[in-house]
Structure formats: C-alpha cells, structure tokens
C-alpha cells in the first residue's frame, strides 16, 4: 500500500512516517516510480512502535 493508505491505517501522519523512515525505524520498499510501498507487516511494526512510545520510550 502507498503512504496515504498506510497513514490512514496506522493513524500516523505522513510526516511522521517519513521521519520514522529517515531515522531508520521503517524501511518501505520502493516502486519503479520511487513511491513508498508498505506491507501488512509494517502495520504490525508501527503498532509496536506506538506501544513503546506509550510507555514513555523516546524514538
């Protein structure tokens, strides 16, 4: 799925997702047109990151 749909499914802003990629927390694949492609496993990972953040851990 592309970043807009992934943003909706994870309830994170596109800017936040780009930041997570920048710091190495997410590594989406890229299409031939260089668009980010996220997988279902990435949703699980983001949900885990959100739980860690809720415990007070910093990104």
mmCIF file of N, CA and C in Angstrom:
data_model
loop_
_atom_site.group_PDB
_atom_site.id
_atom_site.type_symbol
_atom_site.label_atom_id
_atom_site.label_comp_id
_atom_site.label_asym_id
_atom_site.label_seq_id
_atom_site.Cartn_x
_atom_site.Cartn_y
_atom_site.Cartn_z
ATOM 1 N N UNK A 1 0.846 -1.177 0.000
ATOM 2 C CA UNK A 1 0.000 0.000 0.000
ATOM 3 C C UNK A 1 0.888 1.236 0.000
ATOM 4 N N UNK A 2 0.374 2.319 -0.530
ATOM 5 C CA UNK A 2 1.149 3.557 -0.582
ATOM 6 C C UNK A 2 1.006 4.324 0.726
ATOM 7 N N UNK A 3 1.781 5.378 0.873
ATOM 8 C CA UNK A 3 1.917 6.073 2.140
ATOM 9 C C UNK A 3 0.597 6.663 2.654
ATOM 10 N N UNK A 4 -0.265 7.137 1.775
ATOM 11 C CA UNK A 4 -1.535 7.712 2.217
ATOM 12 C C UNK A 4 -2.417 6.687 2.902
ATOM 13 N N UNK A 5 -2.545 5.531 2.292
ATOM 14 C CA UNK A 5 -3.339 4.447 2.877
ATOM 15 C C UNK A 5 -2.689 3.940 4.156
ATOM 16 N N UNK A 6 -1.382 3.816 4.143
ATOM 17 C CA UNK A 6 -0.662 3.364 5.334
ATOM 18 C C UNK A 6 -0.854 4.350 6.483
ATOM 19 N N UNK A 7 -0.840 5.621 6.170
ATOM 20 C CA UNK A 7 -1.080 6.667 7.170
ATOM 21 C C UNK A 7 -2.462 6.509 7.787
ATOM 22 N N UNK A 8 -3.463 6.279 6.960
ATOM 23 C CA UNK A 8 -4.831 6.095 7.461
ATOM 24 C C UNK A 8 -4.942 4.850 8.343
ATOM 25 N N UNK A 9 -4.313 3.769 7.926
ATOM 26 C CA UNK A 9 -4.421 2.517 8.671
ATOM 27 C C UNK A 9 -3.663 2.539 9.995
ATOM 28 N N UNK A 10 -2.597 3.326 10.068
ATOM 29 C CA UNK A 10 -1.799 3.370 11.295
ATOM 30 C C UNK A 10 -2.136 4.574 12.168
ATOM 31 N N UNK A 11 -2.943 5.487 11.644
ATOM 32 C CA UNK A 11 -3.304 6.710 12.355
ATOM 33 C C UNK A 11 -2.074 7.554 12.700
ATOM 34 N N UNK A 12 -1.116 7.572 11.781
ATOM 35 C CA UNK A 12 0.061 8.434 11.893
ATOM 36 C C UNK A 12 0.093 9.348 10.681
ATOM 37 N N UNK A 13 0.628 10.537 10.875
ATOM 38 C CA UNK A 13 0.710 11.461 9.746
ATOM 39 C C UNK A 13 1.771 10.996 8.752
ATOM 40 N N UNK A 14 1.644 11.456 7.542
ATOM 41 C CA UNK A 14 2.637 11.150 6.513
ATOM 42 C C UNK A 14 3.995 11.688 6.937
ATOM 43 N N UNK A 15 4.023 12.870 7.533
ATOM 44 C CA UNK A 15 5.295 13.434 8.014
ATOM 45 C C UNK A 15 5.939 12.531 9.053
ATOM 46 N N UNK A 16 5.137 11.970 9.954
ATOM 47 C CA UNK A 16 5.671 11.063 10.970
ATOM 48 C C UNK A 16 6.246 9.809 10.322
ATOM 49 N N UNK A 17 5.551 9.268 9.345
ATOM 50 C CA UNK A 17 6.046 8.082 8.652
ATOM 51 C C UNK A 17 7.355 8.377 7.925
ATOM 52 N N UNK A 18 7.447 9.526 7.310
ATOM 53 C CA UNK A 18 8.697 9.904 6.634
ATOM 54 C C UNK A 18 9.827 10.073 7.645
ATOM 55 N N UNK A 19 9.511 10.639 8.811
ATOM 56 C CA UNK A 19 10.515 10.791 9.868
ATOM 57 C C UNK A 19 10.987 9.414 10.345
ATOM 58 N N UNK A 20 10.051 8.505 10.577
ATOM 59 C CA UNK A 20 10.419 7.155 11.014
ATOM 60 C C UNK A 20 11.325 6.487 9.984
ATOM 61 N N UNK A 21 11.067 6.736 8.712
ATOM 62 C CA UNK A 21 11.934 6.200 7.670
ATOM 63 C C UNK A 21 13.311 6.863 7.729
ATOM 64 N N UNK A 22 13.326 8.164 7.919
ATOM 65 C CA UNK A 22 14.588 8.914 7.966
ATOM 66 C C UNK A 22 15.501 8.419 9.084
ATOM 67 N N UNK A 23 14.924 8.100 10.237
ATOM 68 C CA UNK A 23 15.748 7.660 11.373
ATOM 69 C C UNK A 23 15.957 6.144 11.380
ATOM 70 N N UNK A 24 15.422 5.440 10.386
ATOM 71 C CA UNK A 24 15.680 4.023 10.239
ATOM 72 C C UNK A 24 14.696 3.095 10.926
ATOM 73 N N UNK A 25 13.571 3.623 11.408
ATOM 74 C CA UNK A 25 12.576 2.775 12.068
ATOM 75 C C UNK A 25 11.670 2.057 11.084
ATOM 76 N N UNK A 26 11.522 2.595 9.902
ATOM 77 C CA UNK A 26 10.728 1.978 8.833
ATOM 78 C C UNK A 26 11.578 1.922 7.573
ATOM 79 N N UNK A 27 11.417 0.855 6.821
ATOM 80 C CA UNK A 27 12.141 0.714 5.562
ATOM 81 C C UNK A 27 11.199 0.197 4.471
ATOM 82 N N UNK A 28 10.321 1.075 3.992
ATOM 83 C CA UNK A 28 9.404 0.621 2.938
ATOM 84 C C UNK A 28 10.170 0.339 1.646
ATOM 85 N N UNK A 29 9.629 -0.577 0.869
ATOM 86 C CA UNK A 29 10.214 -0.809 -0.445
ATOM 87 C C UNK A 29 9.790 0.343 -1.354
ATOM 88 N N UNK A 30 10.375 0.410 -2.521
ATOM 89 C CA UNK A 30 10.049 1.461 -3.487
ATOM 90 C C UNK A 30 9.577 0.842 -4.795
ATOM 91 N N UNK A 31 8.616 1.506 -5.412
ATOM 92 C CA UNK A 31 8.138 1.075 -6.727
ATOM 93 C C UNK A 31 9.112 1.553 -7.790
ATOM 94 N N UNK A 32 8.868 1.158 -9.016
ATOM 95 C CA UNK A 32 9.695 1.616 -10.138
ATOM 96 C C UNK A 32 9.637 3.137 -10.261
ATOM 97 N N UNK A 33 8.510 3.735 -9.847
ATOM 98 C CA UNK A 33 8.361 5.187 -9.875
ATOM 99 C C UNK A 33 8.855 5.860 -8.605
ATOM 100 N N UNK A 34 9.545 5.104 -7.735
ATOM 101 C CA UNK A 34 10.140 5.582 -6.486
ATOM 102 C C UNK A 34 9.108 5.951 -5.414
ATOM 103 N N UNK A 35 7.911 5.372 -5.484
ATOM 104 C CA UNK A 35 6.902 5.576 -4.451
ATOM 105 C C UNK A 35 7.109 4.551 -3.348
ATOM 106 N N UNK A 36 6.869 4.975 -2.118
ATOM 107 C CA UNK A 36 6.986 4.053 -0.992
ATOM 108 C C UNK A 36 5.875 3.006 -1.068
ATOM 109 N N UNK A 37 6.214 1.766 -0.754
ATOM 110 C CA UNK A 37 5.256 0.674 -0.685
ATOM 111 C C UNK A 37 5.391 0.015 0.675
ATOM 112 N N UNK A 38 4.305 0.017 1.432
ATOM 113 C CA UNK A 38 4.288 -0.600 2.755
ATOM 114 C C UNK A 38 3.566 -1.934 2.692
ATOM 115 N N UNK A 39 3.965 -2.849 3.561
ATOM 116 C CA UNK A 39 3.388 -4.185 3.640
ATOM 117 C C UNK A 39 2.582 -4.313 4.935
ATOM 118 N N UNK A 40 1.785 -5.362 5.017
ATOM 119 C CA UNK A 40 0.992 -5.607 6.231
ATOM 120 C C UNK A 40 1.890 -5.747 7.459
ATOM 121 N N UNK A 41 3.068 -6.339 7.297
ATOM 122 C CA UNK A 41 3.980 -6.491 8.428
ATOM 123 C C UNK A 41 4.437 -5.134 8.967
ATOM 124 N N UNK A 42 4.456 -4.125 8.112
ATOM 125 C CA UNK A 42 4.845 -2.783 8.555
ATOM 126 C C UNK A 42 3.809 -2.199 9.515
ATOM 127 N N UNK A 43 2.545 -2.563 9.340
ATOM 128 C CA UNK A 43 1.498 -2.103 10.254
ATOM 129 C C UNK A 43 1.756 -2.670 11.647
ATOM 130 N N UNK A 44 2.096 -3.960 11.708
ATOM 131 C CA UNK A 44 2.410 -4.576 13.000
ATOM 132 C C UNK A 44 3.596 -3.871 13.665
ATOM 133 N N UNK A 45 4.616 -3.563 12.893
ATOM 134 C CA UNK A 45 5.802 -2.895 13.425
ATOM 135 C C UNK A 45 5.449 -1.501 13.960
ATOM 136 N N UNK A 46 4.662 -0.741 13.217
ATOM 137 C CA UNK A 46 4.270 0.595 13.657
ATOM 138 C C UNK A 46 3.421 0.507 14.926
ATOM 139 N N UNK A 47 2.533 -0.468 14.992
ATOM 140 C CA UNK A 47 1.734 -0.635 16.209
ATOM 141 C C UNK A 47 2.629 -0.941 17.409
ATOM 142 N N UNK A 48 3.670 -1.722 17.204
ATOM 143 C CA UNK A 48 4.636 -1.994 18.258
ATOM 144 C C UNK A 48 5.361 -0.714 18.668
ATOM 145 N N UNK A 49 5.789 0.076 17.696
ATOM 146 C CA UNK A 49 6.455 1.351 17.990
ATOM 147 C C UNK A 49 5.537 2.285 18.778
ATOM 148 N N UNK A 50 4.268 2.307 18.411
ATOM 149 C CA UNK A 50 3.308 3.159 19.119
ATOM 150 C C UNK A 50 3.146 2.704 20.570
ATOM 151 N N UNK A 51 3.148 1.389 20.793
ATOM 152 C CA UNK A 51 3.053 0.886 22.177
ATOM 153 C C UNK A 51 4.296 1.274 22.981
ATOM 154 N N UNK A 52 5.472 1.164 22.360
ATOM 155 C CA UNK A 52 6.696 1.579 23.053
ATOM 156 C C UNK A 52 6.638 3.056 23.415
ATOM 157 N N UNK A 53 6.155 3.867 22.494
ATOM 158 C CA UNK A 53 6.057 5.302 22.728
ATOM 159 C C UNK A 53 5.095 5.590 23.884
ATOM 160 N N UNK A 54 4.008 4.803 24.001
ATOM 161 C CA UNK A 54 3.050 4.985 25.083
ATOM 162 C C UNK A 54 3.664 4.684 26.454
ATOM 163 N N UNK A 55 4.710 3.859 26.472
ATOM 164 C CA UNK A 55 5.362 3.550 27.743
ATOM 165 C C UNK A 55 6.346 4.641 28.160
ATOM 166 N N UNK A 56 6.538 5.630 27.284
ATOM 167 C CA UNK A 56 7.437 6.729 27.615
ATOM 168 C C UNK A 56 8.787 6.627 26.948
ATOM 169 N N UNK A 57 9.006 5.584 26.158
ATOM 170 C CA UNK A 57 10.280 5.446 25.458
ATOM 171 C C UNK A 57 10.370 6.497 24.349
ATOM 172 N N UNK A 58 11.536 7.030 24.173
ATOM 173 C CA UNK A 58 11.722 8.017 23.104
ATOM 174 C C UNK A 58 12.038 7.305 21.801
ATOM 175 N N UNK A 59 11.729 7.961 20.727
ATOM 176 C CA UNK A 59 12.041 7.408 19.416
ATOM 177 C C UNK A 59 13.502 7.657 19.159
#
